[in-house]
Amino acid sequence: MRNEVAIVTGASSGIGREIAIQLSRRGYDVVLVARRLDRLEQLAKELPTKSKIIVADLEDLEDCYSLYEQTKQLNCTILINSAGFGAFGSYTEIPLEKELSMIDVNIKSVHVLTKLFLANFKKRNKGYILNVSSVAGVMPAGPYMAAYYASKAYVTSLSSAVSQELAEEKSDVYVGSLCPGPVNTEFNQVAGAAFSLKSIDARTCAVYGVNQMFKKNSLIIPGASIKAAAILAKIAPRKLVIKIAGQQQKKKQG
């Protein structure tokens, strides 16, 4: 791999897969990271640039560190943290093990990989880190997906804070979060729910997210209606926003 390299976690499906395609079409060699080897091999055949496959379960912190060690010598200038999943249901009914796994993937892996790669990017004063969050990450809370909303709030908050630090340091390195609303992916199948709102397709989300990343927009929210909802969530009473979010979640059918 001699060209600039983009690392994409969660590349086997959904938004991660589509972002990998978009970056490859822009000329980046791509490191594809996920648990499912067959999916990654199929994607690699479709890409116009070189690719490297790394099978990893980012729930395991050792796999996070291993990913960094395997790629730190590459000419990596982009990291996309897209691996993640959700769980739908009452807080008391969702198995604790599933929530802890979600925290490991949605929070710990994002934190570790952002921290490790950012250090390299800062040394060269060049690089992009895009953390795939959710519009849930800009809402105050999400009843019936409590842990998921909380995990995405962490991702959005972390990304925004680091982005501000970089701005104050006058660094050219970018860190931002992609916060889509419902996207037509495998997410709800894994979460055990169905969309209660109109969704967009993963390609549309990826194209918009990549374009806004290169414009260095630190908070990326695809879709006018979702942007409006995010703005409303900031100005409306917190208790009311949480109540509405809970009502929307209850419309989902497992």
PDB file of C-alpha atoms in Angstrom:
ATOM      1  CA  MET A   1       0.000   0.000   0.000  1.00  0.00           C
ATOM      2  CA  ARG A   2       1.796   3.111  -1.259  1.00  0.00           C
ATOM      3  CA  ASN A   3      -1.153   5.472  -1.620  1.00  0.00           C
ATOM      4  CA  GLU A   4      -2.821   7.248   1.261  1.00  0.00           C
ATOM      5  CA  VAL A   5      -4.722   4.714   3.323  1.00  0.00           C
ATOM      6  CA  ALA A   6      -8.150   4.825   4.954  1.00  0.00           C
ATOM      7  CA  ILE A   7      -9.032   2.414   7.758  1.00  0.00           C
ATOM      8  CA  VAL A   8     -12.728   1.579   8.046  1.00  0.00           C
ATOM      9  CA  THR A   9     -14.117  -0.457  10.935  1.00  0.00           C
ATOM     10  CA  GLY A  10     -17.521  -2.062  10.612  1.00  0.00           C
ATOM     11  CA  ALA A  11     -16.776  -2.369   6.887  1.00  0.00           C
ATOM     12  CA  SER A  12     -18.705  -5.602   6.330  1.00  0.00           C
ATOM     13  CA  SER A  13     -22.112  -3.912   6.040  1.00  0.00           C
ATOM     14  CA  GLY A  14     -24.156  -0.732   6.216  1.00  0.00           C
ATOM     15  CA  ILE A  15     -22.618   2.693   6.556  1.00  0.00           C
ATOM     16  CA  GLY A  16     -19.077   1.373   7.051  1.00  0.00           C
ATOM     17  CA  ARG A  17     -19.243  -0.641   3.831  1.00  0.00           C
ATOM     18  CA  GLU A  18     -20.536   2.309   1.837  1.00  0.00           C
ATOM     19  CA  ILE A  19     -17.944   4.695   3.273  1.00  0.00           C
ATOM     20  CA  ALA A  20     -15.195   2.252   2.286  1.00  0.00           C
ATOM     21  CA  ILE A  21     -16.553   2.256  -1.273  1.00  0.00           C
ATOM     22  CA  GLN A  22     -16.688   6.062  -1.392  1.00  0.00           C
ATOM     23  CA  LEU A  23     -13.119   6.450  -0.133  1.00  0.00           C
ATOM     24  CA  SER A  24     -11.804   3.837  -2.554  1.00  0.00           C
ATOM     25  CA  ARG A  25     -13.476   5.681  -5.419  1.00  0.00           C
ATOM     26  CA  ARG A  26     -11.632   8.792  -4.282  1.00  0.00           C
ATOM     27  CA  GLY A  27      -8.343   6.943  -4.693  1.00  0.00           C
ATOM     28  CA  TYR A  28      -7.602   5.789  -1.146  1.00  0.00           C
ATOM     29  CA  ASP A  29      -6.319   2.312  -0.465  1.00  0.00           C
ATOM     30  CA  VAL A  30      -8.571   0.837   2.206  1.00  0.00           C
ATOM     31  CA  VAL A  31      -8.054  -1.330   5.267  1.00  0.00           C
ATOM     32  CA  LEU A  32     -11.313  -3.208   5.790  1.00  0.00           C
ATOM     33  CA  VAL A  33     -12.013  -4.204   9.386  1.00  0.00           C
ATOM     34  CA  ALA A  34     -14.869  -6.358  10.688  1.00  0.00           C
ATOM     35  CA  ARG A  35     -15.623  -9.801  12.101  1.00  0.00           C
ATOM     36  CA  ARG A  36     -17.031 -11.416   8.935  1.00  0.00           C
ATOM     37  CA  LEU A  37     -14.255 -12.461   6.574  1.00  0.00           C
ATOM     38  CA  ASP A  38     -16.553 -13.497   3.723  1.00  0.00           C
ATOM     39  CA  ARG A  39     -18.222 -10.077   3.641  1.00  0.00           C
ATOM     40  CA  LEU A  40     -14.853  -8.303   3.622  1.00  0.00           C
ATOM     41  CA  GLU A  41     -13.509 -10.509   0.849  1.00  0.00           C
ATOM     42  CA  GLN A  42     -16.545  -9.761  -1.310  1.00  0.00           C
ATOM     43  CA  LEU A  43     -16.200  -6.024  -0.690  1.00  0.00           C
ATOM     44  CA  ALA A  44     -12.480  -6.087  -1.506  1.00  0.00           C
ATOM     45  CA  LYS A  45     -13.301  -7.517  -4.957  1.00  0.00           C
ATOM     46  CA  GLU A  46     -15.571  -4.547  -5.658  1.00  0.00           C
ATOM     47  CA  LEU A  47     -13.108  -1.798  -4.761  1.00  0.00           C
ATOM     48  CA  PRO A  48     -11.102   0.003  -7.470  1.00  0.00           C
ATOM     49  CA  THR A  49      -8.069   0.491  -5.206  1.00  0.00           C
ATOM     50  CA  LYS A  50      -5.912  -1.844  -3.135  1.00  0.00           C
ATOM     51  CA  SER A  51      -7.352  -3.210   0.070  1.00  0.00           C
ATOM     52  CA  LYS A  52      -6.149  -5.036   3.154  1.00  0.00           C
ATOM     53  CA  ILE A  53      -8.471  -7.191   5.234  1.00  0.00           C
ATOM     54  CA  ILE A  54      -8.181  -7.391   8.999  1.00  0.00           C
ATOM     55  CA  VAL A  55     -10.625  -9.660  10.795  1.00  0.00           C
ATOM     56  CA  ALA A  56     -11.179  -8.234  14.272  1.00  0.00           C
ATOM     57  CA  ASP A  57     -13.779  -8.205  17.003  1.00  0.00           C
ATOM     58  CA  LEU A  58     -13.523  -4.703  18.424  1.00  0.00           C
ATOM     59  CA  GLU A  59     -15.418  -5.771  21.526  1.00  0.00           C
ATOM     60  CA  ASP A  60     -12.024  -7.168  22.501  1.00  0.00           C
ATOM     61  CA  LEU A  61      -9.587  -4.382  23.404  1.00  0.00           C
ATOM     62  CA  GLU A  62      -6.682  -6.599  22.394  1.00  0.00           C
ATOM     63  CA  ASP A  63      -8.065  -6.596  18.841  1.00  0.00           C
ATOM     64  CA  CYS A  64      -8.210  -2.780  18.955  1.00  0.00           C
ATOM     65  CA  TYR A  65      -4.547  -2.555  19.914  1.00  0.00           C
ATOM     66  CA  SER A  66      -3.669  -5.231  17.356  1.00  0.00           C
ATOM     67  CA  LEU A  67      -5.412  -3.261  14.611  1.00  0.00           C
ATOM     68  CA  TYR A  68      -3.296  -0.241  15.449  1.00  0.00           C
ATOM     69  CA  GLU A  69      -0.076  -2.245  15.543  1.00  0.00           C
ATOM     70  CA  GLN A  70      -0.839  -3.839  12.167  1.00  0.00           C
ATOM     71  CA  THR A  71      -1.502  -0.509  10.462  1.00  0.00           C
ATOM     72  CA  LYS A  72       0.569   2.159  12.203  1.00  0.00           C
ATOM     73  CA  GLN A  73       3.362   1.902   9.624  1.00  0.00           C
ATOM     74  CA  LEU A  74       0.987   2.420   6.702  1.00  0.00           C
ATOM     75  CA  ASN A  75       0.431   5.840   5.172  1.00  0.00           C
ATOM     76  CA  CYS A  76      -2.881   6.110   7.020  1.00  0.00           C
ATOM     77  CA  THR A  77      -4.553   9.512   6.817  1.00  0.00           C
ATOM     78  CA  ILE A  78      -8.182   8.517   7.482  1.00  0.00           C
ATOM     79  CA  LEU A  79      -9.794   6.505  10.279  1.00  0.00           C
ATOM     80  CA  ILE A  80     -13.512   5.740  10.117  1.00  0.00           C
ATOM     81  CA  ASN A  81     -14.887   4.273  13.361  1.00  0.00           C
ATOM     82  CA  SER A  82     -18.109   2.733  12.061  1.00  0.00           C
ATOM     83  CA  ALA A  83     -18.356  -0.496  14.064  1.00  0.00           C
ATOM     84  CA  GLY A  84     -21.271  -0.474  16.482  1.00  0.00           C
ATOM     85  CA  PHE A  85     -24.699  -1.883  17.307  1.00  0.00           C
ATOM     86  CA  GLY A  86     -27.812  -1.206  19.372  1.00  0.00           C
ATOM     87  CA  ALA A  87     -30.312  -3.000  21.588  1.00  0.00           C
ATOM     88  CA  PHE A  88     -34.041  -2.275  21.874  1.00  0.00           C
ATOM     89  CA  GLY A  89     -36.209  -2.915  24.907  1.00  0.00           C
ATOM     90  CA  SER A  90     -36.836  -1.978  28.484  1.00  0.00           C
ATOM     91  CA  TYR A  91     -33.649  -1.246  30.423  1.00  0.00           C
ATOM     92  CA  THR A  92     -34.493  -3.979  32.944  1.00  0.00           C
ATOM     93  CA  GLU A  93     -35.144  -6.564  30.214  1.00  0.00           C
ATOM     94  CA  ILE A  94     -32.132  -6.137  27.913  1.00  0.00           C
ATOM     95  CA  PRO A  95     -29.456  -8.670  28.959  1.00  0.00           C
ATOM     96  CA  LEU A  96     -26.587  -7.003  30.805  1.00  0.00           C
ATOM     97  CA  GLU A  97     -24.069  -8.966  28.729  1.00  0.00           C
ATOM     98  CA  LYS A  98     -25.432  -7.443  25.515  1.00  0.00           C
ATOM     99  CA  GLU A  99     -25.232  -3.925  26.942  1.00  0.00           C
ATOM    100  CA  LEU A 100     -21.658  -4.435  28.120  1.00  0.00           C
ATOM    101  CA  SER A 101     -20.715  -5.734  24.673  1.00  0.00           C
ATOM    102  CA  MET A 102     -22.334  -2.638  23.178  1.00  0.00           C
ATOM    103  CA  ILE A 103     -20.355  -0.362  25.476  1.00  0.00           C
ATOM    104  CA  ASP A 104     -17.142  -2.146  24.497  1.00  0.00           C
ATOM    105  CA  VAL A 105     -17.795  -1.723  20.760  1.00  0.00           C
ATOM    106  CA  ASN A 106     -19.612   1.625  20.678  1.00  0.00           C
ATOM    107  CA  ILE A 107     -17.472   3.417  23.266  1.00  0.00           C
ATOM    108  CA  LYS A 108     -14.248   1.659  24.218  1.00  0.00           C
ATOM    109  CA  SER A 109     -13.113   0.736  20.703  1.00  0.00           C
ATOM    110  CA  VAL A 110     -13.883   4.234  19.403  1.00  0.00           C
ATOM    111  CA  HIS A 111     -12.031   5.835  22.302  1.00  0.00           C
ATOM    112  CA  VAL A 112      -8.974   3.609  21.989  1.00  0.00           C
ATOM    113  CA  LEU A 113      -8.627   3.832  18.200  1.00  0.00           C
ATOM    114  CA  THR A 114      -9.251   7.588  18.150  1.00  0.00           C
ATOM    115  CA  LYS A 115      -6.614   8.087  20.838  1.00  0.00           C
ATOM    116  CA  LEU A 116      -3.984   5.927  19.158  1.00  0.00           C
ATOM    117  CA  PHE A 117      -4.383   7.192  15.609  1.00  0.00           C
ATOM    118  CA  LEU A 118      -4.843  10.821  16.616  1.00  0.00           C
ATOM    119  CA  ALA A 119      -1.386  10.838  18.169  1.00  0.00           C
ATOM    120  CA  ASN A 120       0.102   9.807  14.818  1.00  0.00           C
ATOM    121  CA  PHE A 121      -1.994  12.273  12.855  1.00  0.00           C
ATOM    122  CA  LYS A 122      -0.985  15.154  15.126  1.00  0.00           C
ATOM    123  CA  LYS A 123       2.705  14.405  14.647  1.00  0.00           C
ATOM    124  CA  ARG A 124       2.241  14.816  10.897  1.00  0.00           C
ATOM    125  CA  ASN A 125      -0.415  17.541  11.279  1.00  0.00           C
ATOM    126  CA  LYS A 126      -2.550  15.645   8.789  1.00  0.00           C
ATOM    127  CA  GLY A 127      -5.458  13.249   8.996  1.00  0.00           C
ATOM    128  CA  TYR A 128      -9.189  12.702   9.371  1.00  0.00           C
ATOM    129  CA  ILE A 129     -11.032  10.739  12.044  1.00  0.00           C
ATOM    130  CA  LEU A 130     -14.766  10.298  11.543  1.00  0.00           C
ATOM    131  CA  ASN A 131     -16.672   8.576  14.338  1.00  0.00           C
ATOM    132  CA  VAL A 132     -20.023   7.200  13.235  1.00  0.00           C
ATOM    133  CA  SER A 133     -22.483   8.171  15.947  1.00  0.00           C
ATOM    134  CA  SER A 134     -26.232   8.744  15.581  1.00  0.00           C
ATOM    135  CA  VAL A 135     -28.797  11.481  15.969  1.00  0.00           C
ATOM    136  CA  ALA A 136     -29.343   9.646  19.270  1.00  0.00           C
ATOM    137  CA  GLY A 137     -25.996  11.150  20.257  1.00  0.00           C
ATOM    138  CA  VAL A 138     -27.400  14.684  20.207  1.00  0.00           C
ATOM    139  CA  MET A 139     -30.595  13.811  22.098  1.00  0.00           C
ATOM    140  CA  PRO A 140     -30.798  14.059  25.906  1.00  0.00           C
ATOM    141  CA  ALA A 141     -31.854  10.409  26.336  1.00  0.00           C
ATOM    142  CA  GLY A 142     -33.657   7.536  24.634  1.00  0.00           C
ATOM    143  CA  PRO A 143     -36.059   5.400  26.657  1.00  0.00           C
ATOM    144  CA  TYR A 144     -36.191   1.775  25.426  1.00  0.00           C
ATOM    145  CA  MET A 145     -32.741   2.200  23.888  1.00  0.00           C
ATOM    146  CA  ALA A 146     -31.195   3.753  26.966  1.00  0.00           C
ATOM    147  CA  ALA A 147     -27.698   2.288  26.753  1.00  0.00           C
ATOM    148  CA  TYR A 148     -27.454   2.814  22.993  1.00  0.00           C
ATOM    149  CA  TYR A 149     -28.399   6.510  23.240  1.00  0.00           C
ATOM    150  CA  ALA A 150     -25.921   6.928  26.085  1.00  0.00           C
ATOM    151  CA  SER A 151     -23.150   5.246  24.084  1.00  0.00           C
ATOM    152  CA  LYS A 152     -23.713   7.519  21.096  1.00  0.00           C
ATOM    153  CA  ALA A 153     -23.842  10.591  23.344  1.00  0.00           C
ATOM    154  CA  TYR A 154     -20.352   9.605  24.481  1.00  0.00           C
ATOM    155  CA  VAL A 155     -19.102   9.328  20.893  1.00  0.00           C
ATOM    156  CA  THR A 156     -20.577  12.681  19.856  1.00  0.00           C
ATOM    157  CA  SER A 157     -19.355  14.469  22.975  1.00  0.00           C
ATOM    158  CA  LEU A 158     -15.850  13.028  22.729  1.00  0.00           C
ATOM    159  CA  SER A 159     -15.555  13.921  19.041  1.00  0.00           C
ATOM    160  CA  SER A 160     -16.777  17.493  19.563  1.00  0.00           C
ATOM    161  CA  ALA A 161     -14.448  18.090  22.505  1.00  0.00           C
ATOM    162  CA  VAL A 162     -11.381  16.762  20.691  1.00  0.00           C
ATOM    163  CA  SER A 163     -12.319  18.787  17.613  1.00  0.00           C
ATOM    164  CA  GLN A 164     -12.326  21.969  19.711  1.00  0.00           C
ATOM    165  CA  GLU A 165      -8.965  21.099  21.262  1.00  0.00           C
ATOM    166  CA  LEU A 166      -7.489  20.659  17.778  1.00  0.00           C
ATOM    167  CA  ALA A 167      -8.953  23.977  16.655  1.00  0.00           C
ATOM    168  CA  GLU A 168      -7.395  25.777  19.629  1.00  0.00           C
ATOM    169  CA  GLU A 169      -4.067  24.135  18.796  1.00  0.00           C
ATOM    170  CA  LYS A 170      -4.480  25.317  15.176  1.00  0.00           C
ATOM    171  CA  SER A 171      -4.018  21.733  14.037  1.00  0.00           C
ATOM    172  CA  ASP A 172      -5.006  20.644  10.526  1.00  0.00           C
ATOM    173  CA  VAL A 173      -6.151  17.275  11.871  1.00  0.00           C
ATOM    174  CA  TYR A 174      -9.908  16.658  11.745  1.00  0.00           C
ATOM    175  CA  VAL A 175     -12.085  14.789  14.224  1.00  0.00           C
ATOM    176  CA  GLY A 176     -15.842  14.716  13.757  1.00  0.00           C
ATOM    177  CA  SER A 177     -18.980  12.647  14.229  1.00  0.00           C
ATOM    178  CA  LEU A 178     -21.546  11.447  11.714  1.00  0.00           C
ATOM    179  CA  CYS A 179     -24.977  11.519  13.345  1.00  0.00           C
ATOM    180  CA  PRO A 180     -27.624  10.092  11.015  1.00  0.00           C
ATOM    181  CA  GLY A 181     -31.207   9.325  11.853  1.00  0.00           C
ATOM    182  CA  PRO A 182     -32.689   5.998  10.719  1.00  0.00           C
ATOM    183  CA  VAL A 183     -30.569   4.339   8.006  1.00  0.00           C
ATOM    184  CA  ASN A 184     -31.649   1.242   6.107  1.00  0.00           C
ATOM    185  CA  THR A 185     -28.991  -1.213   7.334  1.00  0.00           C
ATOM    186  CA  GLU A 186     -28.813  -4.380   9.451  1.00  0.00           C
ATOM    187  CA  PHE A 187     -28.893  -2.193  12.581  1.00  0.00           C
ATOM    188  CA  ASN A 188     -32.519  -2.791  13.541  1.00  0.00           C
ATOM    189  CA  GLN A 189     -32.266  -6.520  12.893  1.00  0.00           C
ATOM    190  CA  VAL A 190     -29.415  -6.682  15.395  1.00  0.00           C
ATOM    191  CA  ALA A 191     -31.182  -4.338  17.818  1.00  0.00           C
ATOM    192  CA  GLY A 192     -34.430  -6.311  17.645  1.00  0.00           C
ATOM    193  CA  ALA A 193     -36.586  -3.442  16.420  1.00  0.00           C
ATOM    194  CA  ALA A 194     -38.125  -1.824  13.335  1.00  0.00           C
ATOM    195  CA  PHE A 195     -37.893   1.774  12.192  1.00  0.00           C
ATOM    196  CA  SER A 196     -40.732   3.994  13.343  1.00  0.00           C
ATOM    197  CA  LEU A 197     -39.489   6.872  11.149  1.00  0.00           C
ATOM    198  CA  LYS A 198     -38.617   7.072   7.452  1.00  0.00           C
ATOM    199  CA  SER A 199     -35.058   5.914   6.802  1.00  0.00           C
ATOM    200  CA  ILE A 200     -32.402   6.865   4.264  1.00  0.00           C
ATOM    201  CA  ASP A 201     -30.187   4.363   2.483  1.00  0.00           C
ATOM    202  CA  ALA A 202     -26.627   3.678   3.622  1.00  0.00           C
ATOM    203  CA  ARG A 203     -25.073   4.973   0.386  1.00  0.00           C
ATOM    204  CA  THR A 204     -26.786   8.363   0.726  1.00  0.00           C
ATOM    205  CA  CYS A 205     -25.580   8.612   4.318  1.00  0.00           C
ATOM    206  CA  ALA A 206     -22.027   7.639   3.353  1.00  0.00           C
ATOM    207  CA  VAL A 207     -21.772  10.053   0.428  1.00  0.00           C
ATOM    208  CA  TYR A 208     -23.010  12.939   2.550  1.00  0.00           C
ATOM    209  CA  GLY A 209     -20.819  11.969   5.495  1.00  0.00           C
ATOM    210  CA  VAL A 210     -17.627  11.702   3.445  1.00  0.00           C
ATOM    211  CA  ASN A 211     -18.296  14.983   1.644  1.00  0.00           C
ATOM    212  CA  GLN A 212     -18.884  16.809   4.921  1.00  0.00           C
ATOM    213  CA  MET A 213     -15.829  15.185   6.499  1.00  0.00           C
ATOM    214  CA  PHE A 214     -13.590  16.587   3.782  1.00  0.00           C
ATOM    215  CA  LYS A 215     -15.233  19.992   4.359  1.00  0.00           C
ATOM    216  CA  LYS A 216     -14.218  19.521   8.011  1.00  0.00           C
ATOM    217  CA  ASN A 217     -17.722  19.829   9.413  1.00  0.00           C
ATOM    218  CA  SER A 218     -17.305  18.464  12.932  1.00  0.00           C
ATOM    219  CA  LEU A 219     -20.985  17.546  13.496  1.00  0.00           C
ATOM    220  CA  ILE A 220     -22.562  15.887  10.456  1.00  0.00           C
ATOM    221  CA  ILE A 221     -26.328  15.272  10.451  1.00  0.00           C
ATOM    222  CA  PRO A 222     -27.751  13.998   7.134  1.00  0.00           C
ATOM    223  CA  GLY A 223     -31.289  15.062   6.201  1.00  0.00           C
ATOM    224  CA  ALA A 224     -33.236  18.275   6.795  1.00  0.00           C
ATOM    225  CA  SER A 225     -35.873  16.653   9.024  1.00  0.00           C
ATOM    226  CA  ILE A 226     -33.275  15.022  11.270  1.00  0.00           C
ATOM    227  CA  LYS A 227     -31.356  18.309  11.521  1.00  0.00           C
ATOM    228  CA  ALA A 228     -34.590  20.036  12.540  1.00  0.00           C
ATOM    229  CA  ALA A 229     -35.215  17.374  15.179  1.00  0.00           C
ATOM    230  CA  ALA A 230     -31.702  17.849  16.550  1.00  0.00           C
ATOM    231  CA  ILE A 231     -32.198  21.615  16.784  1.00  0.00           C
ATOM    232  CA  LEU A 232     -35.583  21.158  18.461  1.00  0.00           C
ATOM    233  CA  ALA A 233     -34.025  18.802  20.991  1.00  0.00           C
ATOM    234  CA  LYS A 234     -31.662  21.585  22.040  1.00  0.00           C
ATOM    235  CA  ILE A 235     -34.319  24.234  22.613  1.00  0.00           C
ATOM    236  CA  ALA A 236     -37.299  22.209  23.852  1.00  0.00           C
ATOM    237  CA  PRO A 237     -37.648  21.232  27.525  1.00  0.00           C
ATOM    238  CA  ARG A 238     -35.458  18.231  28.265  1.00  0.00           C
ATOM    239  CA  LYS A 239     -38.264  16.246  29.906  1.00  0.00           C
ATOM    240  CA  LEU A 240     -40.498  16.749  26.870  1.00  0.00           C
ATOM    241  CA  VAL A 241     -37.796  15.672  24.422  1.00  0.00           C
ATOM    242  CA  ILE A 242     -37.139  12.489  26.412  1.00  0.00           C
ATOM    243  CA  LYS A 243     -40.861  11.721  26.539  1.00  0.00           C
ATOM    244  CA  ILE A 244     -41.197  12.137  22.771  1.00  0.00           C
ATOM    245  CA  ALA A 245     -38.130   9.981  22.178  1.00  0.00           C
ATOM    246  CA  GLY A 246     -39.618   7.258  24.345  1.00  0.00           C
ATOM    247  CA  GLN A 247     -42.894   7.393  22.424  1.00  0.00           C
ATOM    248  CA  GLN A 248     -41.034   7.002  19.138  1.00  0.00           C
ATOM    249  CA  GLN A 249     -39.037   4.060  20.452  1.00  0.00           C
ATOM    250  CA  LYS A 250     -42.193   2.301  21.686  1.00  0.00           C
ATOM    251  CA  LYS A 251     -43.521   2.331  18.132  1.00  0.00           C
ATOM    252  CA  LYS A 252     -40.755  -0.055  17.118  1.00  0.00           C
ATOM    253  CA  GLN A 253     -41.740  -3.665  16.834  1.00  0.00           C
ATOM    254  CA  GLY A 254     -39.194  -6.281  17.880  1.00  0.00           C
TER     255      GLY A 254
END
